[in-house]
XYZ file of C-alpha atoms in Angstrom:
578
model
C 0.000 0.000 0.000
C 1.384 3.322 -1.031
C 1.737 5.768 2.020
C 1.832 9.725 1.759
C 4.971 11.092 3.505
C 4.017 13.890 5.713
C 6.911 16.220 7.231
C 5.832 18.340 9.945
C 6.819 21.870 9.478
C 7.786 24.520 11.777
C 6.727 28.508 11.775
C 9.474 31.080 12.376
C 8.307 31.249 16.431
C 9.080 27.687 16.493
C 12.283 27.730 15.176
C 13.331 30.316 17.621
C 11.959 28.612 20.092
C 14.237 25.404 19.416
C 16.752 27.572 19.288
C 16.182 28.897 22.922
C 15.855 25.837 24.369
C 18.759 24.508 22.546
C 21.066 27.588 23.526
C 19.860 27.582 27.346
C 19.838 23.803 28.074
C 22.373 22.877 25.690
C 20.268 20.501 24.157
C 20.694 18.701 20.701
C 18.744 20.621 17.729
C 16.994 17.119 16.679
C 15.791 17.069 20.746
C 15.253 20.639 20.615
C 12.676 20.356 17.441
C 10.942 17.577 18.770
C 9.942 18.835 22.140
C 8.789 22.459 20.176
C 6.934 19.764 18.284
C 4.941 18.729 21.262
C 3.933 21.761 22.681
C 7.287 21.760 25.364
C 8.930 25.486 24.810
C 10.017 26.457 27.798
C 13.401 25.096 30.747
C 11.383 24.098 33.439
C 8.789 22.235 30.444
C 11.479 20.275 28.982
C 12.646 19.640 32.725
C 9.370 18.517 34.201
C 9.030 16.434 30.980
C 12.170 14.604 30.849
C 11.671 13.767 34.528
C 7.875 13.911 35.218
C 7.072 14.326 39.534
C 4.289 12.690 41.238
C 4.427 16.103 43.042
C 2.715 17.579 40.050
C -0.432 15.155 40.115
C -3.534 16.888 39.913
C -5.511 17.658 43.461
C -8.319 14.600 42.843
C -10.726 16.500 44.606
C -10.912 19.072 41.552
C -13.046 16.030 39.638
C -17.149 16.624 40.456
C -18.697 14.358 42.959
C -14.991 13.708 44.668
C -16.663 14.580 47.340
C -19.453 13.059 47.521
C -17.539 9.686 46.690
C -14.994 10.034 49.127
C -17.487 10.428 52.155
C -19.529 7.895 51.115
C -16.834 5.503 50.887
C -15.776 6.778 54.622
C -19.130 5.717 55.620
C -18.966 2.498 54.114
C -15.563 1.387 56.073
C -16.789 2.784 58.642
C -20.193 1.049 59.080
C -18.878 -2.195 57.936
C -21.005 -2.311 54.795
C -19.909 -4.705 51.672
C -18.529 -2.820 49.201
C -18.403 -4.625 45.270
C -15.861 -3.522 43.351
C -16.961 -3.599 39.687
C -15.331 -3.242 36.648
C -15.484 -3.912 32.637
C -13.576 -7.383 31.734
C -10.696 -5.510 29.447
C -7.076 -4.469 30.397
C -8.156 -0.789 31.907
C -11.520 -2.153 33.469
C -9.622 -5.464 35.159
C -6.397 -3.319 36.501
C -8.958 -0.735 37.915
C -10.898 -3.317 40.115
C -7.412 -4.798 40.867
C -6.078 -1.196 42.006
C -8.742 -0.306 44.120
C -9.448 -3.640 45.430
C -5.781 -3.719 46.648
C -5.947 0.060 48.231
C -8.435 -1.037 50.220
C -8.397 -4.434 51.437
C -6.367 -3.574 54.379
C -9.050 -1.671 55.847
C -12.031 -3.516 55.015
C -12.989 -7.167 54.907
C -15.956 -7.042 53.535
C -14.815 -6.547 50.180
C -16.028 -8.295 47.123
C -15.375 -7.292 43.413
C -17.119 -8.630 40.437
C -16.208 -9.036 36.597
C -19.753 -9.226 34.104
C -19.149 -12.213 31.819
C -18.771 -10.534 28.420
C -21.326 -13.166 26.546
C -23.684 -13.667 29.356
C -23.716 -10.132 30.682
C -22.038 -8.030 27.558
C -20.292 -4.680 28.074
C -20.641 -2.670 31.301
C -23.503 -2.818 34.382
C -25.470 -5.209 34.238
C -28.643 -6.463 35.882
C -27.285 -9.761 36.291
C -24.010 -8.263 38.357
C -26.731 -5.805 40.816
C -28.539 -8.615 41.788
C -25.241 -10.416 42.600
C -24.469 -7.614 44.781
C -28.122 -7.725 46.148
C -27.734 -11.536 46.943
C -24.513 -10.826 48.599
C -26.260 -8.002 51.017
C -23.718 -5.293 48.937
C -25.182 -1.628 50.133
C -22.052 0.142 47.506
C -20.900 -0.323 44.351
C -17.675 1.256 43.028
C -18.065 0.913 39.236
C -14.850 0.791 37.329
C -14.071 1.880 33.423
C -17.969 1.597 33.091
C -21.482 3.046 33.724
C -21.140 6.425 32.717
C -24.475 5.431 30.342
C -25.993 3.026 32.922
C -28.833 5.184 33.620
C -31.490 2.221 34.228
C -29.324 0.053 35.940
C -28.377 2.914 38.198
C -32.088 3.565 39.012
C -32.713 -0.363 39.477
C -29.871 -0.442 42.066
C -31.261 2.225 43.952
C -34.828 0.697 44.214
C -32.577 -2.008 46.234
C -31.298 0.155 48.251
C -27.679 -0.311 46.716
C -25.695 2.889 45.846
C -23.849 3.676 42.990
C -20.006 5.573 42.384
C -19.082 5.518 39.216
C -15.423 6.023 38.184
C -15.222 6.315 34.468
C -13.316 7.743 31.757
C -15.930 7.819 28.421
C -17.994 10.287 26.537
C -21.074 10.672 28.914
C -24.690 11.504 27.258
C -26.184 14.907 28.013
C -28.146 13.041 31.250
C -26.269 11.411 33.695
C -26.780 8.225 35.803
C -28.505 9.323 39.068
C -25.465 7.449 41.511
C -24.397 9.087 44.438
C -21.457 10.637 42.615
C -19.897 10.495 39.022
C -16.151 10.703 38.308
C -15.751 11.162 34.790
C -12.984 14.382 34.154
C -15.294 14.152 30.669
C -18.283 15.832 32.213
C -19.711 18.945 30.882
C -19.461 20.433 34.179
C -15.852 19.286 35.011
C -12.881 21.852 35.771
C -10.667 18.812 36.560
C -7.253 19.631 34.290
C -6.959 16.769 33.037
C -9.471 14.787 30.817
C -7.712 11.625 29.316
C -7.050 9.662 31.804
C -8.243 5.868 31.856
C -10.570 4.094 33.887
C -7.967 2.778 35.737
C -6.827 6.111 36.005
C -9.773 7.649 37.461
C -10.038 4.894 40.453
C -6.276 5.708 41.457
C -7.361 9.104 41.621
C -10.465 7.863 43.869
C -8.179 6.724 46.206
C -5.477 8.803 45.971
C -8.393 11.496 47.432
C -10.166 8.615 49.650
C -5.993 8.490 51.379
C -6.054 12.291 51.407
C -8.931 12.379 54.052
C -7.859 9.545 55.391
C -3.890 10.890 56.300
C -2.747 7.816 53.958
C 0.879 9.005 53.248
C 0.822 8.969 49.056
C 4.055 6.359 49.645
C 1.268 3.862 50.442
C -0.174 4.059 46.426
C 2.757 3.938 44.690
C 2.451 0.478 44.167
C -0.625 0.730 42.550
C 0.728 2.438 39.718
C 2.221 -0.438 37.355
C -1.252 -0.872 37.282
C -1.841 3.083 35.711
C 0.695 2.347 33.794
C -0.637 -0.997 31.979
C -3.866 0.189 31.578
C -2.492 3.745 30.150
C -0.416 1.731 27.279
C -3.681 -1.041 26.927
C -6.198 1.776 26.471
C -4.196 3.515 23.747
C -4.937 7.090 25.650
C -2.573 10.064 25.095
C 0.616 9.517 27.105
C 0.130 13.799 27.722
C -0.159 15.447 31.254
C -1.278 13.651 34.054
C -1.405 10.019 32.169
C 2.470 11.041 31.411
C 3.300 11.225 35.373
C 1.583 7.943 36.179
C 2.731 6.248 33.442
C 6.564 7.127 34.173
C 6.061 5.723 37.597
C 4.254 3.250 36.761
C 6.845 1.690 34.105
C 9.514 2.016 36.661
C 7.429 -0.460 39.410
C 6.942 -2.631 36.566
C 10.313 -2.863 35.831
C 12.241 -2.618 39.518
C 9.189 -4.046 41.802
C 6.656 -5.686 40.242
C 3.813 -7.464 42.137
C 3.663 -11.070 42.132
C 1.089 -11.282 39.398
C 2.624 -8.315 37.172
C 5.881 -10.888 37.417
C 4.359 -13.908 36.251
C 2.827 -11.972 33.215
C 6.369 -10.940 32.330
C 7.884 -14.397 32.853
C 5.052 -15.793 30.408
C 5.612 -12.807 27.978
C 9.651 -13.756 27.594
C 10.486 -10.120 29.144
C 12.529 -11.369 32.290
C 15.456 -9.523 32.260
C 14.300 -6.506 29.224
C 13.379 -2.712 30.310
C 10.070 -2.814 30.051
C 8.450 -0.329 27.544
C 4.933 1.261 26.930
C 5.120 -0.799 23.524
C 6.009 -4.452 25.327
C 2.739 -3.583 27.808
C 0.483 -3.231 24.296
C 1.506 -5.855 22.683
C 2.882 -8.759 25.189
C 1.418 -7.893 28.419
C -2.142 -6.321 27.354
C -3.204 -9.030 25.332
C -2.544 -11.925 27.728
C -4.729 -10.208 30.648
C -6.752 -8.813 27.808
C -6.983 -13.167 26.768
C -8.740 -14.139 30.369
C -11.575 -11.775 29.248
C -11.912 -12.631 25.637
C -11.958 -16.411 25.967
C -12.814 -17.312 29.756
C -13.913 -14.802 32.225
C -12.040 -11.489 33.638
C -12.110 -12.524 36.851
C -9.006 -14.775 36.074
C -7.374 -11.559 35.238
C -7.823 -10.079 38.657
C -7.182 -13.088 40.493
C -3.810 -12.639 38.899
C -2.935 -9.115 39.580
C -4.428 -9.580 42.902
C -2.457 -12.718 44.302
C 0.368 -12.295 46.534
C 1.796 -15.713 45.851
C 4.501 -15.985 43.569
C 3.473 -19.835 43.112
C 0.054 -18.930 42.779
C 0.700 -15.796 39.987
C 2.943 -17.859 38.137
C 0.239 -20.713 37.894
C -1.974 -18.579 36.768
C -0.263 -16.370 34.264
C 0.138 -19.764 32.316
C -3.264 -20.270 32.401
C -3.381 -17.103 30.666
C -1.239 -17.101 28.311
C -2.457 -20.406 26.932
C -5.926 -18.478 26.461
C -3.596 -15.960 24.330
C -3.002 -18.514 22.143
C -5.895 -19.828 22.037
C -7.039 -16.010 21.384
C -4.221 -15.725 18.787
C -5.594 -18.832 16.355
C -9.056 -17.730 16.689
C -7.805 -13.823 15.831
C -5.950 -15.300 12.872
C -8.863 -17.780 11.545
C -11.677 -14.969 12.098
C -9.517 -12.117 10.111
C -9.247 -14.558 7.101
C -12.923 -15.312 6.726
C -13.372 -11.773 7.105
C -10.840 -10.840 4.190
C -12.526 -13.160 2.231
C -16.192 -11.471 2.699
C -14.485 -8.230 1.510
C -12.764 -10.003 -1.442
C -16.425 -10.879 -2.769
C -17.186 -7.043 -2.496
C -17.497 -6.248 -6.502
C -16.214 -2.432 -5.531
C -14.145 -2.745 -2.624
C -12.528 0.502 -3.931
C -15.856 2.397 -3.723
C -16.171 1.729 -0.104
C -14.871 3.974 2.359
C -16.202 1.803 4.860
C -16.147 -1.748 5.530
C -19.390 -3.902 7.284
C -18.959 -7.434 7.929
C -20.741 -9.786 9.546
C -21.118 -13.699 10.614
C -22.605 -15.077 13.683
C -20.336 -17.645 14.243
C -17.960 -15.539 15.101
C -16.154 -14.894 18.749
C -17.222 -12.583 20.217
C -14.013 -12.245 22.179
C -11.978 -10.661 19.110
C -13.505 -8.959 17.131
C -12.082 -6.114 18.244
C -8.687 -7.106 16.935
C -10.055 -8.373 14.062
C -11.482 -5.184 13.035
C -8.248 -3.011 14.271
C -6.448 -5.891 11.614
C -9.101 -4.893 8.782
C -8.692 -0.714 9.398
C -4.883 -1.208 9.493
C -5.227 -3.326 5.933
C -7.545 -1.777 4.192
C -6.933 1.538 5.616
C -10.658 2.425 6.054
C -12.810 2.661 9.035
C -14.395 -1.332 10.274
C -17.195 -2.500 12.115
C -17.175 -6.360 12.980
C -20.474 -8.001 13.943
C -21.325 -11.108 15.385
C -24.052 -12.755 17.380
C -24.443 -12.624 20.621
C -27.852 -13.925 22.816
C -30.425 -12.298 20.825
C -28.575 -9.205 19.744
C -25.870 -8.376 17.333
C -22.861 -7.111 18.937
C -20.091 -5.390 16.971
C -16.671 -3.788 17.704
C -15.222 -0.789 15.373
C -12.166 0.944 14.496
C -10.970 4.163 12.460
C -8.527 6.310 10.634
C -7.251 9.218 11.307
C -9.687 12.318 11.090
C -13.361 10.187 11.095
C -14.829 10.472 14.254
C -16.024 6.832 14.995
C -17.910 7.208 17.964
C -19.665 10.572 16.528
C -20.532 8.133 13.483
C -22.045 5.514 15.878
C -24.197 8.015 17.725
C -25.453 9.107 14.515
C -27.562 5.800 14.333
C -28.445 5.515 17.780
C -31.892 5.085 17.303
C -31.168 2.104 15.691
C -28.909 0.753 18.642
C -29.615 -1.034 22.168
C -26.761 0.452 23.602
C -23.507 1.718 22.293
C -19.843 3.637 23.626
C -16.438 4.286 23.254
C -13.625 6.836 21.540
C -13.193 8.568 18.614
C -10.925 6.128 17.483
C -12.787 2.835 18.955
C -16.426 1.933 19.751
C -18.702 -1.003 20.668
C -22.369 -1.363 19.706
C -25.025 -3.497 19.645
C -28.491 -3.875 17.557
C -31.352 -6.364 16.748
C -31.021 -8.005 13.649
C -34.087 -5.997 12.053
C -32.382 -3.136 12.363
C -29.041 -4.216 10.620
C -29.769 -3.386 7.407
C -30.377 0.400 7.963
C -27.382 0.271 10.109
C -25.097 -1.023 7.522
C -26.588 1.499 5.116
C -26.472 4.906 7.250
C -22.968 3.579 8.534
C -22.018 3.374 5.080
C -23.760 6.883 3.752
C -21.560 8.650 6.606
C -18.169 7.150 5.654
C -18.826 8.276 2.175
C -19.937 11.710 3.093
C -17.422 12.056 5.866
C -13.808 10.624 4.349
C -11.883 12.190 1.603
C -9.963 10.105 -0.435
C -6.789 11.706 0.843
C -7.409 10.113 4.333
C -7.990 6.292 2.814
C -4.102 6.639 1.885
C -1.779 5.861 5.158
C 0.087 9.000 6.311
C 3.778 8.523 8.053
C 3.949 11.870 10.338
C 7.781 12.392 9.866
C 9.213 14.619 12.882
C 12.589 15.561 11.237
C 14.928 14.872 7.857
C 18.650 13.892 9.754
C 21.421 12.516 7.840
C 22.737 9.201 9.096
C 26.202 10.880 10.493
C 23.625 12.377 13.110
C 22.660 8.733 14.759
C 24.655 8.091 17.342
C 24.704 7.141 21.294
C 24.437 10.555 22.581
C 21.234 11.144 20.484
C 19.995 7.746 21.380
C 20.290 8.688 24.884
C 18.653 11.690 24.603
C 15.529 10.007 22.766
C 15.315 7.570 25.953
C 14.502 10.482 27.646
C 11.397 10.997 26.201
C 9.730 7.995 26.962
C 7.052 6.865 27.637
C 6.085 6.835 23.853
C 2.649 6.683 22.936
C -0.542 8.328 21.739
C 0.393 12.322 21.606
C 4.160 12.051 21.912
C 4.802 9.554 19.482
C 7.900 7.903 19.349
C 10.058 10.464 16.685
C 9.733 9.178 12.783
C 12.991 10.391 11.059
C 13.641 10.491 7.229
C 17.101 10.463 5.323
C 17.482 11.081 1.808
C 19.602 9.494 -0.564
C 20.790 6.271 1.544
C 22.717 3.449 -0.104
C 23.642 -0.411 0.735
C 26.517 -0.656 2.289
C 27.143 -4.106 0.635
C 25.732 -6.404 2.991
C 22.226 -6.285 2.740
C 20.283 -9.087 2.900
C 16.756 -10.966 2.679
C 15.429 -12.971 6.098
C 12.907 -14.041 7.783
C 11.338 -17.863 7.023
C 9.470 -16.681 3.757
C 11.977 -14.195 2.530
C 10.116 -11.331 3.675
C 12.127 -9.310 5.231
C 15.202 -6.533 4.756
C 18.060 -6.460 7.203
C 19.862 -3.644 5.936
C 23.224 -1.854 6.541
C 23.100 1.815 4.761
C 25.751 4.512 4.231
C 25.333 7.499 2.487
C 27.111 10.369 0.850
C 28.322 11.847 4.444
C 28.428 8.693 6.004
C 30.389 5.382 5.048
C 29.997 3.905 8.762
C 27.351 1.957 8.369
C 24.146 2.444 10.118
C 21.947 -1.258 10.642
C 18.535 -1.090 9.813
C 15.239 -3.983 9.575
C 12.242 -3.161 7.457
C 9.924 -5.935 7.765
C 7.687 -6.716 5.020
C 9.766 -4.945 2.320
C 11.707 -7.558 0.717
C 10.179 -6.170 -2.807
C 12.921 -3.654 -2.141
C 15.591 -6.126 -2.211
C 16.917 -6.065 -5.643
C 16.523 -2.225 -6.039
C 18.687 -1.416 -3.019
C 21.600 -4.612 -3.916
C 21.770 -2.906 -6.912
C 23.477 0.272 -5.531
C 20.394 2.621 -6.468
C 19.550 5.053 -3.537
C 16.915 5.423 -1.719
C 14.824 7.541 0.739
C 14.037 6.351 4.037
C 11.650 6.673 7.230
C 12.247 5.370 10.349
C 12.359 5.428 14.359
C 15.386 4.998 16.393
C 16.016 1.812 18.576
C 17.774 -0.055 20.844
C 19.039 -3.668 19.408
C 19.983 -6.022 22.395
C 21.636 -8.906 21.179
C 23.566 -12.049 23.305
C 24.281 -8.946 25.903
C 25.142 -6.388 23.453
C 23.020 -3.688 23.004
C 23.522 -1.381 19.716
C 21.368 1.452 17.163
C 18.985 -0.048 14.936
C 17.258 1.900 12.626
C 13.284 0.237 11.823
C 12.372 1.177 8.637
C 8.660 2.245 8.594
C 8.729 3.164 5.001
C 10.853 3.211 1.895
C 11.116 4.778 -1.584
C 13.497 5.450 -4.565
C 15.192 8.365 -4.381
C 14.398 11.005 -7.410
C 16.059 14.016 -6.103
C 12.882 15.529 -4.960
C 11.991 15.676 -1.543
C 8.866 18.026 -1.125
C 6.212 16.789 1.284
């Protein structure tokens, strides 16, 4: 698939402002760029950025209803009342219940927490998991990553005498559940300073308040936050602000004093002995607790992160990652039969949307299967399946279509519905899924341009390869975390060559492992570009060639060196507008 190359430009003010920073902190130009880039123009920016303080958290009781939830949660512990602890069955929505469930379990035995079952129950409160809690004689509920839309269940709860607090991150509707208090930094009404944090997110800052009134010493929830931090890189949320502090902190308990469940996770991922990154939590760790939830029950998950036993965690992190796999085969099997529905599409190019749907179908990943299908086909996807009586669909999107704007545009055809802009759920009756299909469909074509159906690499800076080296290596590790909002930097150099060792690998051929020189340069820099072995006999042949990349670290039988992965590459024609 062809990609548009898209170099981000600077005005005159931010040129002088890289120059300022550069001059005053004696910072490399590349750095210098790339922090003007994101918004960081001033000393004490770039210093609170490299080195992000839990000092500069936000006060928690600036979120509405803080409050309101912290007393009643006083009166709770207090009284002795059960308290269930309840929480959506993905990554943020498991390491929430986990976080909060830990917090408090030293000053409360009557604690429960409950996970709905994602086929029995589906997304969010259910009526199933109050009358659990009214079985169980639970007077509270502490809802986690969920119920900012659970209007009737909220009302059916309170006919039982059960109250509500809901701690949740999405887009609320213009009425609002009627619990005894809301946390959602999203609200209309909100002046909290920060509004992207995750579900997970918005429980530690419950309880960072509930230790507040309490005289907790903050010491006592720092190691709750390798939980922030996984569900921060799970949830894809900007990495920006607030989610930036937690997510520092949180990577360093990961990686210097993890629990005994976060430990078996890495054992079972192969990361035992590897700094730990934002990209290994979304693609190693995520998915396995993500697995318990998708193929068995979340519950597992939470057992997990909640045991203390190192026997126990690593017992059942295998259990979980064998549901991975299982998740894994089911992922790749489902994705095929879906690429084949869209290979019977007589205009696939017309579309600028894709529908599919089978009821056979897992329920458990079609998510992934539709994120596989946006990334391919480079158009916004909505997956359906069956599940009970309803059709039940996960969908993804593209850069500039709002997908959750598009959802709520057919509301009236939905039972319920939620999400980001980038990532909703839904569900429907089958009557209705032919006008669904069909208004979906009319607002992709109305909506995208055919500019935005063509992949765009964001490129952060053109460097010649003479400029890679250890000191700016070093001075990109200080910018991590990486993730949505500060990317991690996408470079571009022109006019690269093979140095003469180039090669084809991988089990099919498909792959590049490259070493490039160029006109400045003849130390050669190493380089992979997976899936680009069509560029194999071009680049052997001597011709040059442009290339984008990021910057990483190769560790290798205990030797660690520069690796450049190529995102990206073209022939070089001399011309290098963008």
């Amino acid at each position: 698939m062809i990609k548009r190359w898209c170099l981000k430009n600077h005005t005159e003010e931010e040129t002088r402002l890289q120059e300022v920073l550069g001059r005053e902190l004696n910072l490399n130009p590349i750095i210098s760029r790339l922090l003007v880039q994101r918004g960081i123009t001033s000393p004490d920016g770039v210093k609170q950025f490299f080195k992000p303080d839990l000092k500069d958290l936000h006060d928690p009781f600036l979120m509405p209803d803080m409050h309101k939830a912290v007393k009643r949660l006083n009166k709770a512990l207090g009284n002795n009342e059960k308290i269930l602890i309840y929480g959506d069955y993905d990554v943020d929505g498991t390491s929430a219940v986990s976080l909060v469930y830990r917090f408090l379990r030293p000053y409360s035995i009557m604690l429960d927490y409950y996970i709905p079952d994602r086929y029995d129950e589906g997304y969010g409160i259910s009526y199933k998991g109050i009358d659990y809690a009214e079985k169980k004689g639970i007077t509270l509920i502490i809802a986690l990553d969920c119920g900012i839309k659970a209007i009737d269940k909220v009302k059916y709860a309170k006919e039982k005498g059960i109250d509500f607090i809901i701690c949740d991150h999405h887009m609320p509707d213009d009425e609002l559940p009627d619990a005894l208090a809301v946390l959602d930094a999203k609200r209309t009404d909100s002046i909290y300073p920060y509004e992207h944090l995750s579900g997970c997110g918005v429980g530690f800052k419950f309880m960072q308040a509930f230790a507040m009134s309490n005289d907790i010493p903050f010491s006592n929830l720092e190691c709750l936050l390798e939980l922030t931090a996984i569900s921060i890189a799970s949830d894809i949320v900007p990495i920006t602000g607030e989610n930036r502090i937690l997510a520092y902190h949180g990577l360093k308990r990961v990686n210097h004093n993890p629990s005994p469940g976060i430990k078996g996770i890495i054992r079972t991922s192969g990361l035992t002995g590897k700094e730990i990154t934002i990209s290994d939590i979304v693609f190693k760790i995520g998915p396995r607790i993500n697995a318990s939830g998708r193929m068995m029950n979340g519950r597992e998950a939470v057992e997990l992160l909640l045991t203390r036993d190192e026997k126990s965690a690593n017992e059942k992190s295998a259990n979980i990652d064998q549901y991975n796999d299982e998740r894994r085969e089911m992922d790749r099997r489902i994705t095929e039969e879906a690429n084949a529905i869209i290979n019977n599409f007589k205009d696939i190019d017309d579309h600028k949307g894709i529908v599919v749907y089978n009821q056979d179908w897992h329920k458990g990943v079609i998510g992934i299967v539709a994120s596989r299908l946006t990334e391919k086909y480079y158009r916004p996807a909505v997956v359906l399946t069956k599940s009970a009586e309803l059709i039940t669909g996960s969908a993804r999107s593209i850069g500039g279509f709002d997908m959750y704007k598009a959802i709520e545009n057919c509301r009236d055809l939905l039972e319920n519905f939620g999400g980001h802009t980038y990532a909703a759920g839904l569900s429907l009756r089958e009557e209705n899924l032919k006008e669904f299909i069909d208004r979906f469909m009319k607002i992709a074509s109305e909506e995208i341009t055919p500019e935005q159906m063509v992949p765009q690499i964001d490129i952060d800076a053109v460097i010649q390869l003479k400029e890679i080296n250890n000191d700016l290596m070093n001075d990109l590790k200080k910018m991590n975390p990486f993730g949505p909002d500060n990317e991690k930097p996408v470079f571009r150099s022109h006019n690269v060559y093979d140095f003469g060792t180039s090669k084809v690998v991988g089990k099919e051929g498909a792959h590049l492992k490259l070493e490039l020189i160029d006109e400045n340069s003849k130390i050669p820099v190493h380089a992979i570009a997976f899936g680009m072995s069509e560029y194999a006999k071009y680049i052997a042949d001597g011709n040059p060639v442009d290339i984008c990349y990021t910057i990483e670290e190769n560790a290798y039988n205990g030797t660690t060196s520069i690796q450049l992965m190529i995102k990206d590459i073209k022939p070089s024609n001399g011309i290098h507008s963008d």
